[in-house]
Amino acid sequence: MEDKKRVGMIATIAAVLLCGCPGLCGLVWGAVMAQGYGLQEYGFDVTGDPEAFTAFGIGAICVGVIGILITIGAGVYWLMQVRKAKESEALEDVEIPKAI
């Protein structure tokens, strides 16, 4: 049972680093891009179509949300493994009396 807990912990840490952090960055970047009109204030040269910036921003928001959901799923998996391990430890301590 220790192996499943370790796998869950490693999966959660990897998901946070590989999916959670980029997901949050994608949400922020997507929100800035979806506005489109405020990019000149930040020093970006916007000469293209503002609808394209909005479309890319909404796409980045969706990808960011998916990354965060993957991280939450890995965390729930890890917590379920820890809970199962505690329940199985509690059940192993019960002694069954001998039959008469």
Short mmCIF file of N, CA and C in Angstrom, two decimals:
data_model
loop_
_atom_site.label_atom_id
_atom_site.label_comp_id
_atom_site.label_asym_id
_atom_site.label_seq_id
_atom_site.Cartn_x
_atom_site.Cartn_y
_atom_site.Cartn_z
N MET A 1 0.82 -1.19 0.00
CA MET A 1 0.00 0.00 0.00
C MET A 1 0.87 1.27 0.00
N GLU A 2 2.06 1.15 0.51
CA GLU A 2 2.97 2.29 0.53
C GLU A 2 3.33 2.74 -0.88
N ASP A 3 3.41 1.79 -1.81
CA ASP A 3 3.77 2.14 -3.18
C ASP A 3 2.70 3.02 -3.82
N LYS A 4 1.44 2.72 -3.57
CA LYS A 4 0.36 3.51 -4.14
C LYS A 4 0.35 4.92 -3.56
N LYS A 5 0.66 5.05 -2.28
CA LYS A 5 0.72 6.37 -1.68
C LYS A 5 1.87 7.18 -2.27
N ARG A 6 3.01 6.51 -2.49
CA ARG A 6 4.15 7.22 -3.09
C ARG A 6 3.86 7.61 -4.53
N VAL A 7 3.24 6.72 -5.27
CA VAL A 7 2.90 7.03 -6.66
C VAL A 7 1.92 8.20 -6.70
N GLY A 8 0.96 8.20 -5.81
CA GLY A 8 0.01 9.31 -5.75
C GLY A 8 0.68 10.62 -5.41
N MET A 9 1.62 10.59 -4.47
CA MET A 9 2.33 11.80 -4.08
C MET A 9 3.20 12.31 -5.23
N ILE A 10 3.90 11.41 -5.90
CA ILE A 10 4.74 11.81 -7.03
C ILE A 10 3.88 12.35 -8.17
N ALA A 11 2.74 11.70 -8.42
CA ALA A 11 1.85 12.17 -9.48
C ALA A 11 1.29 13.55 -9.16
N THR A 12 0.98 13.80 -7.90
CA THR A 12 0.46 15.11 -7.51
C THR A 12 1.52 16.19 -7.68
N ILE A 13 2.74 15.91 -7.24
CA ILE A 13 3.82 16.90 -7.37
C ILE A 13 4.12 17.17 -8.85
N ALA A 14 4.16 16.10 -9.64
CA ALA A 14 4.42 16.28 -11.08
C ALA A 14 3.28 17.05 -11.75
N ALA A 15 2.05 16.76 -11.35
CA ALA A 15 0.91 17.47 -11.95
C ALA A 15 0.92 18.94 -11.59
N VAL A 16 1.31 19.25 -10.36
CA VAL A 16 1.38 20.67 -9.97
C VAL A 16 2.44 21.39 -10.78
N LEU A 17 3.61 20.77 -10.93
CA LEU A 17 4.70 21.42 -11.66
C LEU A 17 4.45 21.49 -13.16
N LEU A 18 3.88 20.43 -13.73
CA LEU A 18 3.73 20.35 -15.18
C LEU A 18 2.39 20.84 -15.70
N CYS A 19 1.36 20.84 -14.85
CA CYS A 19 0.03 21.23 -15.31
C CYS A 19 -0.53 22.43 -14.54
N GLY A 20 -0.33 22.45 -13.23
CA GLY A 20 -0.94 23.50 -12.41
C GLY A 20 -0.32 24.87 -12.64
N CYS A 21 0.99 24.95 -12.55
CA CYS A 21 1.67 26.25 -12.74
C CYS A 21 1.48 26.80 -14.16
N PRO A 22 1.70 25.99 -15.20
CA PRO A 22 1.42 26.51 -16.54
C PRO A 22 -0.07 26.82 -16.76
N GLY A 23 -0.93 26.07 -16.08
CA GLY A 23 -2.36 26.34 -16.19
C GLY A 23 -2.73 27.71 -15.63
N LEU A 24 -2.15 28.05 -14.49
CA LEU A 24 -2.40 29.38 -13.93
C LEU A 24 -1.83 30.48 -14.81
N CYS A 25 -0.65 30.25 -15.35
CA CYS A 25 -0.06 31.23 -16.28
C CYS A 25 -0.92 31.36 -17.53
N GLY A 26 -1.45 30.25 -18.01
CA GLY A 26 -2.33 30.28 -19.18
C GLY A 26 -3.62 31.05 -18.91
N LEU A 27 -4.14 30.93 -17.69
CA LEU A 27 -5.34 31.69 -17.34
C LEU A 27 -5.07 33.19 -17.36
N VAL A 28 -3.95 33.59 -16.77
CA VAL A 28 -3.61 35.02 -16.73
C VAL A 28 -3.34 35.54 -18.14
N TRP A 29 -2.53 34.79 -18.90
CA TRP A 29 -2.21 35.21 -20.26
C TRP A 29 -3.47 35.24 -21.12
N GLY A 30 -4.33 34.25 -20.94
CA GLY A 30 -5.57 34.21 -21.71
C GLY A 30 -6.50 35.36 -21.38
N ALA A 31 -6.54 35.75 -20.10
CA ALA A 31 -7.37 36.88 -19.72
C ALA A 31 -6.87 38.18 -20.35
N VAL A 32 -5.55 38.36 -20.38
CA VAL A 32 -4.98 39.56 -21.00
C VAL A 32 -5.23 39.54 -22.51
N MET A 33 -5.04 38.38 -23.13
CA MET A 33 -5.25 38.29 -24.58
C MET A 33 -6.72 38.42 -24.95
N ALA A 34 -7.61 37.90 -24.11
CA ALA A 34 -9.04 37.97 -24.44
C ALA A 34 -9.54 39.41 -24.43
N GLN A 35 -8.91 40.26 -23.63
CA GLN A 35 -9.32 41.66 -23.62
C GLN A 35 -8.94 42.32 -24.94
N GLY A 36 -7.76 42.01 -25.44
CA GLY A 36 -7.36 42.46 -26.77
C GLY A 36 -7.11 43.96 -26.90
N TYR A 37 -8.01 44.75 -26.41
CA TYR A 37 -7.89 46.19 -26.60
C TYR A 37 -6.85 46.82 -25.68
N GLY A 38 -6.51 46.20 -24.58
CA GLY A 38 -5.60 46.80 -23.62
C GLY A 38 -4.15 46.44 -23.84
N LEU A 39 -3.82 45.77 -24.93
CA LEU A 39 -2.45 45.32 -25.14
C LEU A 39 -1.50 46.46 -25.51
N GLN A 40 -2.01 47.54 -26.11
CA GLN A 40 -1.14 48.65 -26.44
C GLN A 40 -0.61 49.32 -25.16
N GLU A 41 -1.39 49.28 -24.10
CA GLU A 41 -0.97 49.89 -22.84
C GLU A 41 0.22 49.15 -22.23
N TYR A 42 0.37 47.87 -22.53
CA TYR A 42 1.48 47.08 -21.99
C TYR A 42 2.70 47.06 -22.92
N GLY A 43 2.65 47.80 -24.00
CA GLY A 43 3.79 47.91 -24.89
C GLY A 43 3.78 46.93 -26.05
N PHE A 44 2.69 46.20 -26.25
CA PHE A 44 2.62 45.28 -27.38
C PHE A 44 2.15 46.01 -28.62
N ASP A 45 2.75 45.68 -29.75
CA ASP A 45 2.35 46.27 -31.02
C ASP A 45 1.22 45.44 -31.60
N VAL A 46 0.01 45.94 -31.47
CA VAL A 46 -1.17 45.21 -31.93
C VAL A 46 -1.61 45.82 -33.25
N THR A 47 -1.30 45.13 -34.33
CA THR A 47 -1.74 45.61 -35.64
C THR A 47 -2.68 44.62 -36.31
N GLY A 48 -2.93 43.50 -35.65
CA GLY A 48 -3.77 42.45 -36.24
C GLY A 48 -5.22 42.62 -35.87
N ASP A 49 -5.93 41.55 -36.08
CA ASP A 49 -7.36 41.52 -35.84
C ASP A 49 -7.62 41.32 -34.35
N PRO A 50 -8.40 42.19 -33.71
CA PRO A 50 -8.68 42.03 -32.28
C PRO A 50 -9.48 40.76 -31.97
N GLU A 51 -10.29 40.31 -32.93
CA GLU A 51 -11.04 39.07 -32.69
C GLU A 51 -10.11 37.87 -32.59
N ALA A 52 -8.99 37.92 -33.30
CA ALA A 52 -8.02 36.83 -33.21
C ALA A 52 -7.39 36.77 -31.82
N PHE A 53 -7.09 37.95 -31.26
CA PHE A 53 -6.56 37.98 -29.90
C PHE A 53 -7.57 37.42 -28.91
N THR A 54 -8.84 37.75 -29.10
CA THR A 54 -9.89 37.24 -28.22
C THR A 54 -10.00 35.73 -28.34
N ALA A 55 -9.93 35.21 -29.56
CA ALA A 55 -10.03 33.77 -29.76
C ALA A 55 -8.85 33.04 -29.14
N PHE A 56 -7.65 33.55 -29.31
CA PHE A 56 -6.48 32.93 -28.67
C PHE A 56 -6.57 33.02 -27.16
N GLY A 57 -7.08 34.12 -26.65
CA GLY A 57 -7.23 34.28 -25.20
C GLY A 57 -8.22 33.28 -24.63
N ILE A 58 -9.34 33.09 -25.28
CA ILE A 58 -10.33 32.12 -24.80
C ILE A 58 -9.77 30.70 -24.88
N GLY A 59 -9.02 30.41 -25.94
CA GLY A 59 -8.38 29.10 -26.04
C GLY A 59 -7.37 28.88 -24.92
N ALA A 60 -6.59 29.90 -24.59
CA ALA A 60 -5.62 29.78 -23.50
C ALA A 60 -6.32 29.59 -22.15
N ILE A 61 -7.44 30.25 -21.96
CA ILE A 61 -8.20 30.06 -20.73
C ILE A 61 -8.69 28.62 -20.63
N CYS A 62 -9.20 28.06 -21.71
CA CYS A 62 -9.69 26.67 -21.70
C CYS A 62 -8.55 25.69 -21.40
N VAL A 63 -7.40 25.89 -22.03
CA VAL A 63 -6.25 25.01 -21.77
C VAL A 63 -5.79 25.15 -20.32
N GLY A 64 -5.81 26.36 -19.80
CA GLY A 64 -5.43 26.58 -18.40
C GLY A 64 -6.37 25.89 -17.44
N VAL A 65 -7.66 25.94 -17.71
CA VAL A 65 -8.63 25.26 -16.85
C VAL A 65 -8.42 23.75 -16.90
N ILE A 66 -8.13 23.20 -18.06
CA ILE A 66 -7.87 21.76 -18.18
C ILE A 66 -6.64 21.38 -17.36
N GLY A 67 -5.59 22.19 -17.42
CA GLY A 67 -4.39 21.91 -16.63
C GLY A 67 -4.66 21.93 -15.14
N ILE A 68 -5.46 22.87 -14.69
CA ILE A 68 -5.80 22.94 -13.27
C ILE A 68 -6.67 21.76 -12.87
N LEU A 69 -7.59 21.34 -13.73
CA LEU A 69 -8.43 20.17 -13.42
C LEU A 69 -7.60 18.89 -13.33
N ILE A 70 -6.58 18.76 -14.16
CA ILE A 70 -5.69 17.60 -14.08
C ILE A 70 -4.98 17.58 -12.73
N THR A 71 -4.52 18.76 -12.29
CA THR A 71 -3.85 18.85 -11.00
C THR A 71 -4.79 18.48 -9.86
N ILE A 72 -6.01 18.95 -9.91
CA ILE A 72 -6.99 18.62 -8.87
C ILE A 72 -7.28 17.12 -8.88
N GLY A 73 -7.38 16.52 -10.07
CA GLY A 73 -7.62 15.08 -10.17
C GLY A 73 -6.50 14.26 -9.55
N ALA A 74 -5.26 14.67 -9.79
CA ALA A 74 -4.12 13.96 -9.19
C ALA A 74 -4.14 14.09 -7.67
N GLY A 75 -4.49 15.26 -7.17
CA GLY A 75 -4.58 15.44 -5.72
C GLY A 75 -5.68 14.60 -5.09
N VAL A 76 -6.82 14.51 -5.76
CA VAL A 76 -7.91 13.68 -5.25
C VAL A 76 -7.50 12.21 -5.26
N TYR A 77 -6.80 11.77 -6.32
CA TYR A 77 -6.32 10.39 -6.38
C TYR A 77 -5.40 10.09 -5.21
N TRP A 78 -4.50 11.00 -4.91
CA TRP A 78 -3.56 10.80 -3.80
C TRP A 78 -4.30 10.74 -2.47
N LEU A 79 -5.26 11.63 -2.25
CA LEU A 79 -6.01 11.62 -1.00
C LEU A 79 -6.84 10.34 -0.86
N MET A 80 -7.36 9.83 -1.96
CA MET A 80 -8.12 8.57 -1.91
C MET A 80 -7.21 7.41 -1.52
N GLN A 81 -5.99 7.39 -2.03
CA GLN A 81 -5.05 6.31 -1.68
C GLN A 81 -4.65 6.38 -0.21
N VAL A 82 -4.46 7.59 0.30
CA VAL A 82 -4.12 7.75 1.72
C VAL A 82 -5.28 7.30 2.59
N ARG A 83 -6.49 7.65 2.20
CA ARG A 83 -7.67 7.26 2.98
C ARG A 83 -7.86 5.74 2.96
N LYS A 84 -7.67 5.12 1.80
CA LYS A 84 -7.79 3.66 1.72
C LYS A 84 -6.75 2.97 2.58
N ALA A 85 -5.55 3.52 2.63
CA ALA A 85 -4.49 2.92 3.44
C ALA A 85 -4.84 3.00 4.92
N LYS A 86 -5.41 4.11 5.36
CA LYS A 86 -5.79 4.24 6.77
C LYS A 86 -6.93 3.28 7.11
N GLU A 87 -7.89 3.11 6.22
CA GLU A 87 -8.99 2.19 6.46
C GLU A 87 -8.51 0.75 6.51
N SER A 88 -7.58 0.38 5.64
CA SER A 88 -7.09 -1.00 5.63
C SER A 88 -6.25 -1.28 6.88
N GLU A 89 -5.52 -0.29 7.39
CA GLU A 89 -4.77 -0.47 8.62
C GLU A 89 -5.71 -0.68 9.80
N ALA A 90 -6.83 0.03 9.81
CA ALA A 90 -7.79 -0.12 10.90
C ALA A 90 -8.46 -1.49 10.85
N LEU A 91 -8.69 -2.01 9.66
CA LEU A 91 -9.34 -3.31 9.53
C LEU A 91 -8.40 -4.47 9.86
N GLU A 92 -7.11 -4.30 9.68
CA GLU A 92 -6.17 -5.38 9.94
C GLU A 92 -6.00 -5.66 11.42
N ASP A 93 -6.31 -4.72 12.30
CA ASP A 93 -6.12 -4.88 13.73
C ASP A 93 -7.22 -5.71 14.39
N VAL A 94 -8.29 -5.99 13.71
CA VAL A 94 -9.42 -6.71 14.29
C VAL A 94 -9.08 -8.19 14.34
N GLU A 95 -9.22 -8.80 15.53
CA GLU A 95 -8.99 -10.25 15.67
C GLU A 95 -10.32 -10.98 15.66
N ILE A 96 -10.32 -12.09 14.96
CA ILE A 96 -11.53 -12.91 14.86
C ILE A 96 -11.38 -14.05 15.86
N PRO A 97 -12.41 -14.25 16.75
CA PRO A 97 -12.31 -15.35 17.73
C PRO A 97 -12.41 -16.71 17.04
N LYS A 98 -11.84 -17.71 17.67
CA LYS A 98 -11.89 -19.07 17.10
C LYS A 98 -13.29 -19.64 17.20
N ALA A 99 -13.61 -20.51 16.25
CA ALA A 99 -14.92 -21.15 16.26
C ALA A 99 -14.96 -22.22 17.34
N ILE A 100 -16.12 -22.44 17.90
CA ILE A 100 -16.26 -23.45 18.97
C ILE A 100 -16.43 -24.84 18.38
#
